Short mmCIF file of C-alpha atoms and ligand atoms in Angstrom, two decimals:
data_model
loop_
_atom_site.label_atom_id
_atom_site.label_comp_id
_atom_site.label_asym_id
_atom_site.label_seq_id
_atom_site.Cartn_x
_atom_site.Cartn_y
_atom_site.Cartn_z
CA MET A 1 -5.41 4.10 -22.05
CA THR A 2 -5.59 6.93 -19.80
CA THR A 3 -4.88 6.76 -16.38
CA PRO A 4 -6.28 9.01 -12.75
CA PRO A 5 -3.48 11.16 -12.26
CA ILE A 6 -0.30 10.21 -9.87
CA CYS A 7 0.36 11.34 -6.50
CA ASP A 8 4.61 11.39 -7.05
CA TYR A 9 7.33 11.30 -5.07
CA GLU A 10 9.89 11.99 -7.20
CA GLY A 11 12.88 13.59 -5.68
CA SER A 12 11.09 14.45 -2.31
CA ASP A 13 12.66 14.10 0.84
CA TYR A 14 9.61 12.12 2.61
CA GLN A 15 11.87 9.57 4.20
CA THR A 16 13.69 11.98 6.11
CA SER A 17 11.59 15.51 6.72
CA PHE A 18 8.32 13.23 7.37
CA TRP A 19 9.24 10.10 9.26
CA ASP A 20 13.12 10.55 10.00
CA LYS A 21 13.01 14.12 11.48
CA GLY A 22 9.01 14.83 11.74
CA GLY A 23 8.05 13.30 15.29
CA ARG A 24 6.34 10.48 13.84
CA ALA A 25 7.52 7.88 15.90
CA TYR A 26 4.50 7.39 17.53
CA GLU A 27 2.44 6.53 14.22
CA ASP A 28 5.67 4.42 12.79
CA ARG A 29 5.43 1.88 15.96
CA THR A 30 1.71 2.33 16.34
CA GLU A 31 1.65 1.01 12.73
CA ALA A 32 4.51 -1.71 13.27
CA ILE A 33 2.44 -3.80 15.41
CA ALA A 34 -1.21 -3.31 13.54
CA LEU A 35 1.08 -5.22 10.86
CA LYS A 36 2.45 -7.74 13.61
CA ARG A 37 -1.48 -8.22 14.21
CA LEU A 38 -2.51 -8.30 10.77
CA LEU A 39 0.45 -10.23 8.77
CA PRO A 40 1.01 -13.92 7.82
CA LYS A 41 4.32 -14.98 9.82
CA LYS A 42 5.62 -16.07 6.46
CA GLY A 43 5.19 -16.73 3.55
CA ARG A 44 6.84 -16.78 -0.20
CA LEU A 45 6.57 -13.68 -2.48
CA LEU A 46 5.03 -9.76 -0.98
CA LEU A 47 4.38 -6.87 -3.16
CA GLU A 48 5.07 -3.70 -1.49
CA LEU A 49 2.15 -1.18 -3.35
CA GLY A 50 3.95 1.94 -2.59
CA ALA A 51 7.39 0.91 -0.66
CA GLY A 52 8.30 4.31 -0.26
CA ALA A 53 12.47 4.34 0.85
CA GLY A 54 11.52 0.34 2.44
CA ARG A 55 10.22 2.32 5.69
CA ASN A 56 7.92 -0.80 6.73
CA THR A 57 9.70 -3.54 4.36
CA PRO A 58 12.49 -4.91 7.38
CA ARG A 59 8.80 -5.97 8.92
CA TYR A 60 8.49 -8.58 6.24
CA GLU A 61 10.92 -10.81 7.04
CA GLY A 62 9.89 -14.19 7.23
CA PHE A 63 8.96 -13.52 3.19
CA ASP A 64 10.86 -15.50 0.79
CA ARG A 65 11.45 -12.23 -1.68
CA VAL A 66 9.50 -9.14 -1.18
CA VAL A 67 9.13 -6.67 -4.77
CA LEU A 68 8.70 -2.96 -3.31
CA LEU A 69 7.12 -0.96 -6.01
CA ASP A 70 6.78 2.27 -6.04
CA TYR A 71 6.19 5.26 -8.72
CA SER A 72 9.29 7.23 -7.53
CA ARG A 73 12.56 6.06 -9.06
CA THR A 74 14.06 7.73 -6.21
CA GLN A 75 12.16 6.82 -3.35
CA LEU A 76 13.32 2.89 -4.72
CA GLU A 77 17.09 4.24 -4.61
CA HIS A 78 16.56 5.03 -0.84
CA ALA A 79 15.50 1.89 -0.61
CA GLN A 80 17.66 -0.03 -1.68
CA GLN A 81 20.63 2.05 0.25
CA ARG A 82 18.71 1.09 3.68
CA LEU A 83 18.05 -2.27 2.30
CA GLY A 84 20.88 -3.37 -0.12
CA LYS A 85 20.98 -5.09 -2.75
CA SER A 86 20.15 -8.75 -2.16
CA GLU A 87 18.10 -11.92 -4.02
CA LYS A 88 15.25 -11.00 -1.20
CA TYR A 89 14.52 -7.46 -2.67
CA PHE A 90 13.52 -6.77 -5.88
CA TYR A 91 12.56 -3.21 -6.93
CA VAL A 92 10.20 -2.02 -9.65
CA ALA A 93 9.19 1.53 -10.15
CA ALA A 94 5.25 1.08 -11.57
CA ASP A 95 1.87 2.85 -11.72
CA VAL A 96 -0.87 0.98 -9.53
CA TYR A 97 -2.73 1.87 -12.26
CA ARG A 98 -0.77 -0.82 -14.54
CA LEU A 99 0.89 -3.35 -12.94
CA PRO A 100 3.38 -4.89 -14.78
CA PHE A 101 2.87 -8.65 -13.05
CA VAL A 102 1.24 -11.53 -13.96
CA ASP A 103 -1.99 -12.75 -12.70
CA GLY A 104 -2.19 -14.84 -9.53
CA LEU A 105 1.88 -13.82 -8.23
CA PHE A 106 1.50 -12.28 -4.94
CA ASP A 107 0.32 -14.46 -1.60
CA THR A 108 0.49 -11.05 0.60
CA ALA A 109 0.43 -7.60 -0.49
CA THR A 110 0.05 -4.41 1.30
CA MET A 111 -0.72 -0.99 0.84
CA ILE A 112 0.13 1.40 3.89
CA ARG A 113 -0.43 5.00 3.60
CA VAL A 114 -0.73 5.00 -0.07
CA LEU A 115 -4.85 4.87 -0.38
CA HIS A 116 -4.75 8.24 0.31
CA HIS A 117 -2.95 9.44 -3.57
CA ILE A 118 -5.25 7.51 -5.35
CA ALA A 119 -7.85 8.89 -7.09
CA ASP A 120 -9.65 6.09 -8.32
CA VAL A 121 -9.79 3.69 -6.09
CA PRO A 122 -12.08 0.99 -7.16
CA ARG A 123 -9.97 0.64 -10.61
CA ALA A 124 -6.35 0.22 -8.39
CA LEU A 125 -8.06 -2.02 -6.06
CA LEU A 126 -8.62 -4.14 -8.98
CA GLN A 127 -5.13 -4.26 -10.22
CA VAL A 128 -4.35 -5.84 -6.45
CA LYS A 129 -7.05 -8.15 -6.76
CA ASN A 130 -5.44 -9.18 -10.56
CA VAL A 131 -2.03 -10.04 -8.93
CA MET A 132 -2.62 -11.94 -6.12
CA ARG A 133 -3.49 -15.96 -5.13
CA PRO A 134 -6.74 -16.96 -4.36
CA GLY A 135 -6.83 -17.04 -0.78
CA GLY A 136 -4.07 -14.42 -0.44
CA THR A 137 -3.94 -11.80 2.38
CA PHE A 138 -4.34 -7.89 1.41
CA ILE A 139 -3.49 -5.69 4.07
CA LEU A 140 -5.11 -2.13 3.91
CA GLU A 141 -4.48 1.38 5.11
CA PHE A 142 -6.62 3.93 4.81
CA ALA A 143 -7.29 7.66 6.04
CA ASN A 144 -10.45 8.41 7.40
CA LYS A 145 -11.92 10.87 7.03
CA LEU A 146 -15.02 9.78 9.96
CA ASN A 147 -12.24 10.97 12.30
CA LEU A 148 -13.65 12.21 15.77
CA LYS A 149 -11.26 15.23 14.93
CA ALA A 150 -12.81 16.22 11.51
CA ILE A 151 -16.00 14.99 13.12
CA PHE A 152 -16.16 18.14 16.04
CA ARG A 153 -14.76 20.32 13.42
CA TYR A 154 -17.89 19.95 11.33
CA TRP A 155 -20.23 19.98 13.80
CA LEU A 156 -18.42 22.78 15.33
CA GLY A 157 -18.82 25.16 11.99
CA LYS A 158 -14.91 24.77 11.43
CA GLN A 159 -15.05 22.52 8.47
CA THR A 160 -17.32 22.66 5.32
CA TRP A 161 -17.09 18.95 4.09
CA SER A 162 -19.02 16.33 5.75
CA PRO A 163 -17.17 13.46 7.61
CA PHE A 164 -20.47 11.22 7.87
CA THR A 165 -20.85 10.90 3.61
CA LEU A 166 -19.74 7.87 1.74
CA ASP A 167 -17.75 10.01 -0.92
CA PRO A 168 -13.83 10.44 -0.58
CA VAL A 169 -12.97 14.29 0.30
CA GLU A 170 -9.34 15.73 -1.29
CA PHE A 171 -8.23 17.48 1.42
CA ALA A 172 -5.59 18.35 -1.01
CA LYS A 173 -4.28 17.91 -3.96
CA LEU A 174 -4.63 14.60 -4.57
CA ASN A 175 -4.72 13.54 -1.45
CA PHE A 176 -8.61 11.88 -0.18
CA ASP A 177 -10.09 10.85 3.10
CA PHE A 178 -12.24 7.65 2.54
CA HIS A 179 -15.23 7.03 4.95
CA PRO A 180 -14.85 3.08 5.99
CA ASN A 181 -17.71 2.05 4.49
CA ALA A 182 -16.75 3.12 1.41
CA ILE A 183 -13.59 1.43 1.65
CA ARG A 184 -15.62 -1.96 2.65
CA TYR A 185 -17.81 -2.01 -0.07
CA TRP A 186 -15.00 -1.51 -2.69
CA LEU A 187 -12.78 -4.31 -0.75
CA ASP A 188 -16.01 -6.57 -1.32
CA GLN A 189 -17.22 -5.58 -5.28
CA ARG A 190 -13.74 -6.31 -5.80
CA ASP A 191 -13.91 -9.95 -4.37
CA PHE A 192 -12.12 -9.07 -1.03
CA THR A 193 -13.44 -10.15 2.47
CA ILE A 194 -13.07 -8.67 5.42
CA GLN A 195 -11.23 -11.04 8.54
CA LYS A 196 -10.06 -8.15 10.74
CA THR A 197 -9.71 -3.98 11.29
CA LEU A 198 -7.49 -2.55 13.97
CA ALA A 199 -8.33 1.18 14.17
CA LEU A 200 -4.82 3.34 14.62
CA SER A 201 -3.42 6.26 15.77
CA HIS A 202 -5.64 7.53 18.78
CA PHE A 203 -3.57 10.04 20.24
CA ARG A 204 -2.14 11.55 16.65
CA ILE A 205 -2.46 15.21 18.27
CA GLY A 206 0.97 17.51 18.17
CA TRP A 207 0.53 18.86 22.36
CA LEU A 208 -0.30 15.17 23.56
CA LYS A 209 3.20 13.71 21.56
CA ARG A 210 4.86 16.27 23.18
CA ILE A 211 4.38 15.42 26.79
CA VAL A 212 2.82 12.68 26.79
CA PRO A 213 6.32 9.88 26.32
CA THR A 214 6.23 8.26 23.16
CA GLY A 215 5.95 4.52 24.52
CA ILE A 216 3.04 4.80 26.67
CA LEU A 217 0.86 6.89 23.70
CA VAL A 218 2.27 3.53 21.71
CA PHE A 219 1.12 1.27 24.68
CA LEU A 220 -2.84 2.67 24.70
CA ASP A 221 -2.82 2.63 21.10
CA SER A 222 -1.89 -0.92 20.48
CA ILE A 223 -5.04 -1.84 22.83
CA LEU A 224 -7.73 0.43 21.61
CA GLN A 225 -6.76 -0.84 18.07
CA TRP A 226 -9.28 -3.79 18.74
CA THR A 227 -11.94 -1.29 18.89
CA GLY A 228 -11.31 -0.82 15.32
CA ALA A 229 -13.55 -4.26 15.18
CA LEU A 230 -16.53 -1.88 16.72
CA TRP A 231 -15.80 1.20 15.32
CA GLN A 232 -13.67 3.40 13.54
CA LEU A 233 -12.69 6.61 14.21
CA THR A 234 -9.05 7.77 14.36
CA PRO A 235 -7.67 9.42 11.61
CA SER A 236 -5.82 5.83 10.23
CA VAL A 237 -7.22 2.11 10.22
CA PHE A 238 -5.88 -1.19 8.86
CA ILE A 239 -7.85 -3.81 7.22
CA LYS A 240 -6.96 -7.24 6.89
CA SER A 241 -9.19 -8.97 4.14
CA LEU A 242 -8.40 -12.18 2.09
CA ARG A 243 -8.64 -12.16 -1.87
CA GLY A 244 -11.89 -13.82 -3.02
CA ARG A 245 -14.70 -15.70 -0.58
CA PRO A 246 -13.36 -18.31 1.84
CA ARG A 247 -16.02 -21.12 0.70
CA ASN A 248 -14.11 -20.55 -2.69
CA ILE A 249 -11.02 -21.16 -1.62
CA HIS A 250 -9.70 -24.66 -1.49
CA GLY A 251 -6.49 -25.94 0.83
CA GLU A 252 -3.50 -23.63 1.40
CA GLU A 253 -2.53 -22.81 -2.02
CA THR A 254 1.22 -20.91 -2.25
CA ALA A 255 2.44 -18.78 -5.03
CA PRO A 256 3.72 -20.51 -7.95
CA ARG A 257 7.70 -20.71 -7.05
CA ILE A 258 9.43 -18.18 -9.16
CA THR A 259 12.20 -19.90 -11.81
CA SER A 260 12.74 -16.92 -14.15
CA LEU A 261 11.73 -13.13 -14.87
CA ALA A 262 9.50 -14.14 -17.83
CA ALA A 263 7.49 -15.77 -14.97
CA PHE A 264 6.66 -12.52 -13.03
CA PHE A 265 6.49 -9.86 -15.36
CA LYS A 266 3.80 -8.97 -17.76
CA CYS A 267 3.55 -5.71 -20.16
CA PRO A 268 1.54 -2.97 -18.34
CA ASP A 269 0.86 -1.41 -21.98
CA CYS A 270 -0.34 -5.06 -23.86
CA GLY A 271 -0.81 -6.75 -20.92
CA PHE A 272 1.85 -9.58 -23.40
CA LEU A 273 3.54 -12.43 -21.14
CA HIS A 274 6.38 -12.77 -22.77
CA LEU A 275 8.85 -10.20 -22.16
CA ASP A 276 12.72 -10.72 -23.10
CA ASP A 277 15.40 -10.28 -21.05
CA ARG A 278 17.81 -8.29 -22.93
CA LYS A 279 19.93 -6.94 -19.23
CA THR A 280 19.58 -3.75 -19.95
CA TYR A 281 16.33 -3.88 -20.85
CA LEU A 282 12.95 -6.15 -21.03
CA GLU A 283 11.22 -6.15 -24.64
CA CYS A 284 7.69 -7.16 -24.81
CA LEU A 285 7.54 -9.74 -27.64
CA SER A 286 4.44 -8.37 -28.20
CA CYS A 287 4.73 -4.88 -28.63
CA ARG A 288 8.06 -3.76 -28.54
CA LYS A 289 8.26 -1.62 -25.87
CA LYS A 290 11.75 -1.90 -24.27
CA TRP A 291 11.00 -1.29 -19.63
CA GLU A 292 14.42 -0.53 -18.64
CA VAL A 293 16.51 -2.32 -16.26
CA ARG A 294 19.10 -0.41 -14.76
CA ASP A 295 20.95 -0.05 -11.35
CA GLY A 296 18.21 -2.88 -9.83
CA ILE A 297 15.08 -0.81 -10.94
CA TYR A 298 12.75 -2.14 -13.33
CA ASP A 299 11.01 0.62 -14.52
CA PHE A 300 8.13 -0.02 -15.87
CA ARG A 301 6.67 3.62 -15.68
CA GLU A 302 7.29 4.76 -19.69
CA PRO A 303 8.59 2.44 -22.70
CA MET A 304 12.48 3.62 -23.24
CA LYS A 305 12.76 5.85 -26.21
ZN1 ZN B 1 3.89 -4.96 -24.71
#
């Protein structure tokens, strides 16, 4: 089965160059506020899709366990160094188009600053839907093509693509901006029910960030985030949705308690639910593919040779 191309951060110094030294304190702090507003206070098992080096992971402290998923093994190694090896964190290298988890596993999932690298959004959202329990919370961030800067640039003739059309714009290879209506349509198509929308990064403007103290911009952004319910004209948008339709969700279900790995993973290639734990790898009892387990990282990208 072919899957769409994947943006790979293997060996990248993304965490250091973009976040730690890249003057992104403002973006980081506004995201922390949005997460606090949207995330359930506690839960059993959270899936962090595109966890990278674990920048947001400490913000999920109310959850019993967090699965950090990323396509890049080196990013997960950075996350391990930052968070330490503990029962609380699971590290999984896998492809969002072939998630290696059993259906209905997670009560919460987050995908932040990841969608803009995804070429086939409906296909990725179907995978997310499958691994979440009905009524679970999904927090999705996307890069918004309908932002004020893009609108003005388009009107001034400095930009060829229209921010008003529904199709994604690929402004650099595997870097996409999306129209909010397209995202809403895709979520609805996958049976997600939108509950809240926040607009972020009102002040992502280089010179402004240099002259106004970060704390002030963060404070103003935190107030303006709520306007996301009315319009979305900022470069970054957060959507909280429920998996399923409220009328079909009965009671406060929680995700099943995880007692063994066998109850957790499935083979990403053939979908078989039984993987044998051989310590250094998991073996699919159906197709016999072997998935490496090394230094606490489960690797489902390619089977072992
Ligand atoms: Zn298999």
